[in-house]
Short mmCIF file of C-alpha atoms and ligand atoms in Angstrom, two decimals:
data_model
loop_
_atom_site.label_atom_id
_atom_site.label_comp_id
_atom_site.label_asym_id
_atom_site.label_seq_id
_atom_site.Cartn_x
_atom_site.Cartn_y
_atom_site.Cartn_z
CA UNK O 102 -36.34 -71.63 -7.59
CA UNK O 103 -35.22 -74.95 -9.08
CA UNK O 104 -32.06 -74.93 -11.17
CA UNK O 105 -32.40 -75.29 -14.95
CA UNK O 106 -31.48 -78.63 -16.47
CA UNK O 107 -28.09 -79.22 -18.04
CA UNK O 108 -29.86 -79.61 -21.40
CA UNK O 109 -31.48 -76.17 -20.98
CA UNK O 110 -28.13 -74.62 -20.07
CA UNK O 111 -26.44 -76.22 -23.06
CA UNK O 112 -29.20 -74.99 -25.39
CA UNK O 113 -28.92 -71.49 -23.96
CA UNK O 114 -25.11 -71.52 -24.35
CA UNK O 115 -25.45 -72.64 -27.96
CA UNK O 116 -27.96 -69.86 -28.62
CA UNK O 117 -25.45 -67.14 -27.63
CA UNK O 118 -24.58 -64.71 -30.43
CA UNK O 119 -21.77 -62.18 -30.88
CA UNK O 120 -21.75 -59.40 -33.47
CA UNK O 121 -17.93 -59.63 -33.45
CA UNK O 122 -15.45 -62.49 -33.21
CA UNK O 123 -14.88 -62.84 -29.45
CA UNK O 124 -11.44 -63.42 -27.95
CA UNK O 125 -11.18 -65.60 -24.86
CA UNK O 126 -8.25 -66.73 -22.78
CA UNK O 127 -8.54 -69.87 -20.63
CA UNK O 128 -5.73 -70.14 -18.10
CA UNK O 129 -5.28 -73.71 -16.83
CA UNK O 130 -7.28 -75.23 -19.67
CA UNK O 131 -5.15 -78.23 -20.62
CA UNK O 132 -7.43 -80.35 -18.44
CA UNK O 133 -10.41 -80.32 -16.11
CA UNK O 134 -12.73 -77.40 -15.62
CA UNK O 135 -10.74 -75.03 -17.84
CA UNK O 136 -10.76 -77.58 -20.65
CA UNK O 137 -14.51 -78.18 -20.23
CA UNK O 138 -15.26 -74.45 -20.28
CA UNK O 139 -13.00 -73.77 -23.28
CA UNK O 140 -14.66 -76.61 -25.21
CA UNK O 141 -18.15 -75.34 -24.35
CA UNK O 142 -17.10 -71.85 -25.49
CA UNK O 143 -15.68 -73.18 -28.77
CA UNK O 144 -19.00 -74.96 -29.43
CA UNK O 145 -21.09 -71.92 -28.42
CA UNK O 146 -19.16 -69.66 -30.79
CA UNK O 147 -19.26 -72.40 -33.47
CA UNK O 148 -15.60 -71.80 -34.03
CA UNK O 149 -15.96 -68.10 -34.79
CA UNK O 150 -13.58 -67.14 -32.01
CA UNK O 151 -10.02 -66.54 -31.01
CA UNK O 152 -9.31 -68.91 -28.12
CA UNK O 153 -6.03 -69.02 -26.23
CA UNK O 154 -5.40 -71.80 -23.77
CA UNK O 155 -2.60 -71.84 -21.21
CA UNK O 156 -0.96 -74.60 -19.21
CA UNK O 157 2.17 -76.75 -19.22
CA UNK O 158 1.10 -79.71 -21.37
CA UNK O 159 1.43 -79.06 -25.09
CA UNK O 160 0.20 -82.59 -25.85
CA UNK O 161 -3.09 -81.99 -24.00
CA UNK O 162 -3.45 -78.54 -25.57
CA UNK O 163 -2.99 -79.96 -29.08
CA UNK O 164 -5.70 -82.57 -28.48
CA UNK O 165 -8.12 -80.01 -27.06
CA UNK O 166 -7.56 -77.56 -29.91
CA UNK O 167 -8.03 -80.39 -32.45
CA UNK O 168 -11.50 -80.99 -30.96
CA UNK O 169 -12.64 -77.36 -31.52
CA UNK O 170 -14.83 -76.56 -34.55
CA UNK O 171 -12.80 -75.19 -37.47
CA UNK O 172 -14.01 -72.27 -39.59
CA UNK O 173 -12.12 -69.70 -41.67
CA UNK O 174 -12.56 -67.31 -38.72
CA UNK O 175 -11.24 -69.72 -36.07
CA UNK O 176 -7.97 -68.87 -34.40
CA UNK O 177 -6.66 -71.11 -31.65
CA UNK O 178 -3.41 -70.63 -29.74
CA UNK O 179 -1.61 -72.37 -26.94
CA UNK O 180 0.82 -70.70 -24.57
CA UNK O 181 3.03 -73.12 -22.69
CA UNK O 182 3.92 -71.87 -19.23
CA UNK O 183 4.56 -72.84 -15.63
CA UNK O 184 2.39 -70.35 -13.80
CA UNK O 185 3.66 -71.08 -10.31
CA UNK O 186 6.20 -68.28 -10.94
CA UNK O 187 5.07 -64.68 -11.32
CA UNK O 188 7.88 -64.00 -13.79
CA UNK O 189 6.36 -66.69 -16.01
CA UNK O 190 2.89 -65.19 -15.62
CA UNK O 191 4.18 -61.87 -16.93
CA UNK O 192 5.99 -63.61 -19.81
CA UNK O 193 2.82 -65.59 -20.69
CA UNK O 194 0.68 -62.45 -20.55
CA UNK O 195 3.17 -60.66 -22.81
CA UNK O 196 3.04 -63.55 -25.26
CA UNK O 197 -0.77 -63.38 -25.18
CA UNK O 198 -0.63 -59.65 -25.95
CA UNK O 199 1.33 -60.40 -29.12
CA UNK O 200 -1.36 -62.89 -30.21
CA UNK O 201 -4.48 -60.87 -29.35
CA UNK O 202 -5.32 -58.62 -32.28
CA UNK O 203 -8.04 -56.45 -30.70
CA UNK O 204 -9.64 -56.44 -27.27
CA UNK O 205 -9.88 -59.37 -24.88
CA UNK O 206 -13.45 -60.33 -24.07
CA UNK O 207 -13.13 -63.19 -21.58
CA UNK O 208 -10.44 -64.19 -19.12
CA UNK O 209 -11.17 -67.51 -17.39
CA UNK O 210 -8.79 -68.49 -14.58
CA UNK O 211 -8.73 -72.10 -13.38
CA UNK O 212 -5.05 -73.03 -13.01
CA UNK O 213 -4.56 -75.17 -9.95
CA UNK O 214 -3.19 -78.22 -8.18
CA UNK O 215 -3.68 -80.18 -5.02
CA UNK O 216 -1.24 -81.96 -2.77
CA UNK O 217 -1.10 -83.00 0.83
CA UNK O 218 2.22 -81.29 1.58
CA UNK O 219 2.75 -78.33 3.83
CA UNK O 220 4.02 -74.89 2.80
CA UNK O 221 5.95 -75.50 -0.44
CA UNK O 222 7.74 -72.37 -1.60
CA UNK O 223 8.54 -71.67 -5.22
CA UNK O 224 11.86 -70.05 -6.08
CA UNK O 225 10.02 -66.75 -5.60
CA UNK O 226 9.20 -67.71 -2.01
CA UNK O 227 5.42 -68.09 -2.45
CA UNK O 228 3.60 -71.31 -1.55
CA UNK O 229 3.03 -73.12 -4.86
CA UNK O 230 -0.67 -73.71 -4.26
CA UNK O 231 -1.33 -70.10 -3.36
CA UNK O 232 0.80 -69.05 -6.34
CA UNK O 233 -1.54 -70.91 -8.68
CA UNK O 234 -4.82 -70.34 -6.87
CA UNK O 235 -4.37 -66.71 -5.90
CA UNK O 236 -1.32 -64.63 -6.86
CA UNK O 237 -0.98 -65.76 -10.51
CA UNK O 238 -4.66 -65.15 -11.14
CA UNK O 239 -4.63 -61.48 -10.13
CA UNK O 240 -1.26 -61.01 -11.78
CA UNK O 241 -2.94 -62.02 -15.06
CA UNK O 242 -5.64 -59.44 -14.40
CA UNK O 243 -2.97 -56.80 -13.70
CA UNK O 244 -1.28 -57.60 -17.00
CA UNK O 245 -4.38 -57.92 -19.17
CA UNK O 246 -6.97 -55.48 -17.81
CA UNK O 247 -6.20 -52.84 -20.51
CA UNK O 248 -7.34 -55.32 -23.18
CA UNK O 249 -10.51 -56.08 -21.21
CA UNK O 250 -11.14 -52.36 -20.68
CA UNK O 251 -10.72 -51.91 -24.42
CA UNK O 252 -13.49 -54.46 -25.00
CA UNK O 253 -15.79 -52.65 -22.56
CA UNK O 254 -15.02 -49.29 -24.22
CA UNK O 255 -16.06 -50.78 -27.57
CA UNK O 256 -19.35 -52.01 -26.06
CA UNK O 257 -18.20 -55.63 -26.13
CA UNK O 258 -18.21 -58.30 -23.47
CA UNK O 259 -15.45 -57.80 -20.90
CA UNK O 260 -15.51 -60.46 -18.23
CA UNK O 261 -13.25 -62.30 -15.80
CA UNK O 262 -14.30 -65.64 -14.33
CA UNK O 263 -12.18 -66.88 -11.43
CA UNK O 264 -12.93 -70.55 -10.72
CA UNK O 265 -12.23 -71.43 -7.09
CA UNK O 266 -14.56 -71.30 -4.08
CA UNK O 267 -16.08 -68.07 -2.75
CA UNK O 268 -17.88 -69.73 0.17
CA UNK O 269 -15.11 -71.65 1.93
CA UNK O 270 -13.87 -68.49 3.65
CA UNK O 271 -12.85 -67.77 7.20
CA UNK O 272 -11.73 -64.36 8.52
CA UNK O 273 -8.40 -63.34 6.99
CA UNK O 274 -5.41 -63.70 9.31
CA UNK O 275 -3.66 -60.36 8.79
CA UNK O 276 -0.67 -61.53 10.83
CA UNK O 277 0.10 -64.33 8.38
CA UNK O 278 -0.63 -63.34 4.78
CA UNK O 279 0.66 -66.06 2.45
CA UNK O 280 0.61 -68.58 5.34
CA UNK O 281 4.37 -68.48 5.88
CA UNK O 282 3.98 -69.02 9.64
CA UNK O 283 1.08 -71.41 10.00
CA UNK O 284 0.14 -73.59 7.04
CA UNK O 285 -2.37 -76.41 6.72
CA UNK O 286 -4.39 -77.65 3.75
CA UNK O 287 -7.64 -76.51 5.34
CA UNK O 288 -6.30 -73.11 6.33
CA UNK O 289 -4.83 -72.67 2.84
CA UNK O 290 -8.24 -73.37 1.25
CA UNK O 291 -10.06 -71.00 3.58
CA UNK O 292 -7.58 -68.12 3.37
CA UNK O 293 -7.24 -68.52 -0.40
CA UNK O 294 -11.01 -68.36 -0.80
CA UNK O 295 -11.17 -65.20 1.33
CA UNK O 296 -8.22 -63.60 -0.52
CA UNK O 297 -9.91 -64.16 -3.89
CA UNK O 298 -13.19 -62.70 -2.62
CA UNK O 299 -11.47 -59.58 -1.35
CA UNK O 300 -9.68 -59.15 -4.68
CA UNK O 301 -13.00 -59.34 -6.54
CA UNK O 302 -14.13 -56.38 -4.42
CA UNK O 303 -10.86 -54.51 -4.95
CA UNK O 304 -10.73 -55.02 -8.72
CA UNK O 305 -14.43 -54.25 -9.18
CA UNK O 306 -13.74 -50.83 -7.64
CA UNK O 307 -10.72 -50.30 -9.88
CA UNK O 308 -12.39 -51.50 -13.07
CA UNK O 309 -16.12 -50.85 -12.72
CA UNK O 310 -16.73 -51.41 -16.45
CA UNK O 311 -15.73 -55.07 -16.22
CA UNK O 312 -17.57 -58.12 -14.93
CA UNK O 313 -15.53 -59.99 -12.31
CA UNK O 314 -16.95 -63.19 -10.85
CA UNK O 315 -15.58 -65.71 -8.35
CA UNK O 316 -17.38 -68.99 -8.96
CA UNK O 317 -17.48 -72.37 -7.21
CA UNK O 318 -17.49 -75.21 -9.75
CA UNK O 319 -18.89 -77.90 -7.43
CA UNK O 320 -17.25 -81.32 -7.26
CA UNK O 321 -15.83 -82.14 -10.65
CA UNK O 322 -14.20 -85.36 -11.83
CA UNK O 323 -10.87 -83.93 -12.97
CA UNK O 324 -7.20 -84.64 -12.49
CA UNK O 325 -6.99 -82.27 -9.51
CA UNK O 326 -6.74 -85.19 -7.06
CA UNK O 327 -3.90 -86.91 -8.94
CA UNK O 328 -1.46 -86.23 -6.08
CA UNK O 329 -3.72 -87.66 -3.39
CA UNK O 330 -1.71 -89.85 -0.99
CA UNK O 331 -2.38 -93.63 -1.22
CA UNK O 332 -4.26 -93.76 2.09
CA UNK O 333 -6.85 -91.24 0.85
CA UNK O 334 -7.37 -92.71 -2.63
CA UNK O 335 -10.41 -94.90 -1.68
CA UNK O 336 -12.19 -91.83 -0.27
CA UNK O 337 -11.43 -89.83 -3.42
CA UNK O 338 -12.65 -92.72 -5.61
CA UNK O 339 -15.94 -92.72 -3.67
CA UNK O 340 -16.32 -88.96 -3.94
CA UNK O 341 -15.72 -89.10 -7.71
CA UNK O 342 -19.02 -90.99 -8.03
CA UNK O 343 -20.76 -87.82 -6.85
CA UNK O 344 -18.88 -85.50 -9.20
CA UNK O 345 -19.93 -83.79 -12.42
CA UNK O 346 -17.88 -84.40 -15.56
CA UNK O 347 -15.60 -81.55 -16.72
CA UNK O 348 -17.83 -81.19 -19.80
CA UNK O 349 -20.93 -80.69 -17.65
CA UNK O 350 -19.11 -78.28 -15.37
CA UNK O 351 -17.83 -76.43 -18.44
CA UNK O 352 -21.41 -75.79 -19.58
CA UNK O 353 -22.35 -74.38 -16.16
CA UNK O 354 -19.21 -72.23 -16.05
CA UNK O 355 -19.90 -70.92 -19.55
CA UNK O 356 -23.48 -70.18 -18.63
CA UNK O 357 -22.23 -68.06 -15.70
CA UNK O 358 -19.69 -66.38 -17.98
CA UNK O 359 -22.35 -65.39 -20.52
CA UNK O 360 -25.19 -64.60 -18.10
CA UNK O 361 -26.69 -61.16 -18.85
CA UNK O 362 -27.28 -60.63 -15.09
CA UNK O 363 -23.53 -60.60 -14.51
CA UNK O 364 -22.53 -58.34 -17.39
CA UNK O 365 -20.87 -55.70 -15.21
CA UNK O 366 -19.75 -55.57 -11.57
CA UNK O 367 -18.50 -58.06 -8.99
CA UNK O 368 -20.21 -61.39 -8.33
CA UNK O 369 -19.90 -64.45 -6.09
CA UNK O 370 -21.53 -67.50 -7.59
CA UNK O 371 -22.35 -71.07 -6.62
CA UNK O 372 -21.91 -74.06 -8.89
CA UNK O 373 -25.08 -73.55 -10.90
CA UNK O 374 -24.48 -69.85 -11.39
CA UNK O 375 -26.67 -68.34 -8.67
CA UNK O 376 -25.33 -65.47 -6.55
CA UNK O 377 -24.39 -66.23 -2.95
CA UNK O 378 -23.73 -64.15 0.15
CA UNK O 379 -20.12 -64.15 1.28
CA UNK O 380 -18.29 -63.23 4.44
CA UNK O 381 -17.12 -59.59 4.21
CA UNK O 382 -13.67 -58.64 5.48
CA UNK O 383 -13.77 -54.85 5.73
CA UNK O 384 -11.78 -51.94 4.31
CA UNK O 385 -8.70 -52.29 6.49
CA UNK O 386 -8.20 -55.99 5.70
CA UNK O 387 -8.73 -55.28 2.01
CA UNK O 388 -6.00 -52.61 2.02
CA UNK O 389 -3.57 -54.87 3.89
CA UNK O 390 -4.18 -57.82 1.56
CA UNK O 391 -3.73 -55.68 -1.55
CA UNK O 392 -0.49 -54.30 -0.12
CA UNK O 393 0.73 -57.84 0.63
CA UNK O 394 -0.27 -59.05 -2.86
CA UNK O 395 1.55 -56.11 -4.46
CA UNK O 396 4.74 -56.82 -2.50
CA UNK O 397 4.70 -60.56 -3.24
CA UNK O 398 4.15 -60.09 -6.97
CA UNK O 399 6.43 -57.08 -7.45
CA UNK O 400 9.10 -58.41 -9.74
CA UNK O 401 11.33 -55.39 -9.32
CA UNK O 402 12.20 -56.39 -5.74
CA UNK O 403 14.25 -59.51 -4.84
CA UNK O 404 12.33 -62.58 -3.52
N1 LIG H 722 -12.33 -80.38 -9.40
C1 LIG H 722 -13.02 -79.94 -8.37
O1 LIG H 722 -13.88 -80.66 -7.82
C2 LIG H 722 -12.78 -78.54 -7.85
C3 LIG H 722 -13.62 -78.06 -6.83
C4 LIG H 722 -13.42 -76.77 -6.36
C5 LIG H 722 -12.40 -75.98 -6.88
N2 LIG H 722 -11.61 -76.49 -7.86
C6 LIG H 722 -10.53 -75.63 -8.38
O2 LIG H 722 -10.68 -75.45 -9.76
C7 LIG H 722 -9.38 -75.26 -10.36
C8 LIG H 722 -9.25 -76.17 -11.56
O3 LIG H 722 -9.21 -77.49 -11.10
P1 LIG H 722 -9.48 -78.78 -12.00
O4 LIG H 722 -10.31 -79.65 -11.16
O5 LIG H 722 -9.92 -78.38 -13.34
O6 LIG H 722 -8.00 -79.40 -12.02
P2 LIG H 722 -7.10 -80.01 -13.18
O7 LIG H 722 -7.88 -80.91 -14.06
O8 LIG H 722 -5.92 -80.57 -12.48
O9 LIG H 722 -6.68 -78.72 -14.02
C9 LIG H 722 -5.75 -77.81 -13.54
C10 LIG H 722 -5.22 -76.96 -14.68
O10 LIG H 722 -4.20 -76.11 -14.14
C11 LIG H 722 -3.01 -76.28 -14.92
N3 LIG H 722 -1.83 -76.17 -14.08
C12 LIG H 722 -1.51 -76.85 -12.95
N4 LIG H 722 -0.31 -76.49 -12.50
C13 LIG H 722 0.16 -75.56 -13.38
C14 LIG H 722 1.36 -74.83 -13.47
N5 LIG H 722 2.34 -74.96 -12.57
N6 LIG H 722 1.49 -73.95 -14.48
C15 LIG H 722 0.53 -73.80 -15.41
N7 LIG H 722 -0.64 -74.46 -15.37
C16 LIG H 722 -0.80 -75.34 -14.37
C17 LIG H 722 -3.10 -77.69 -15.50
O11 LIG H 722 -2.36 -77.77 -16.70
P3 LIG H 722 -0.91 -78.46 -16.89
O12 LIG H 722 -0.87 -79.68 -16.06
O13 LIG H 722 -0.85 -78.68 -18.38
O14 LIG H 722 0.06 -77.43 -16.46
C18 LIG H 722 -4.58 -77.78 -15.81
O15 LIG H 722 -4.86 -77.19 -17.05
C19 LIG H 722 -8.36 -75.54 -9.26
O16 LIG H 722 -7.89 -74.33 -8.76
C20 LIG H 722 -9.16 -76.27 -8.20
O17 LIG H 722 -8.66 -76.04 -6.91
C21 LIG H 722 -11.77 -77.74 -8.37
#
């Protein structure tokens, strides 16, 4: 089946209707894919929404919020946070809880970075890339699932969209969770992809009333490659010619987020929102990964 056109997707997004004012949180939305998706959501709701965006740059957040449609029912918030630390994730989630008046309908996770360095531990001992691309994402779910469950209980939308890459996976190395022994950029991408897939399965079991999707955005012309080393810049410049804009990607991401087919359950999606088959990792690996995740993000024990 051929994919719908961008124009058709945009029209369909703009035709979405809510009988209540939806609340959506976009984590990592001060640029790139998160920004594109938050903007598409603001347009689709015509400003009748509570939107919270998270990231470090207040300047970017202010500009993005200024571009949203304004109505008497609009409420837009920014939470400034460095999400490479789990303590900060908990603080940001707590701040969000004080701002959210009712349930939370949508949680979109796209915080991320790229660099060509090796294992780079944060002060909590987790590799910074994995902290942003894996641990912080599920930590947000841990902190906010009651508000999503509340939405589901009230018959409202209750969805999580995790923007990363469900198809890059390789078998999980259970002897090296967190890649503290053997780290490379490629291995990090593959293990991170597999970790996120397994967590979709785990959290779908725990919270069967929610929709939890892991989606690949495709190649998108964002700031993600800003730390590319000089020698690789010409290649990146060439690849950018093949990329979608963040606005275009945002429409596709929103279309996946609102798709009736994915209203409840766990899903693995490609860049235009179709479901894909993924490599399965089995019960034992799932248990071990969840145990590892719990230990790494347990703030009651020293790093
Ligand atoms: N672009 C692509 O082609 C592509 C392809 C596949 C997967 N992805 C994945 O999609 C995700 C989003 O990427 P993007 O292309 O949209 O990149 P981007 O434009 O660089 O956006 C990344 C977002 O994450 C936030 N962020 C980064 N470090 C942070 C930190 N320490 N604390 C809090 N927020 C932080 C940034 O905000 P601040 O700088 O304000 O903190 C920004 O809002 C990434 O995980 C990326 O790996 C991207």
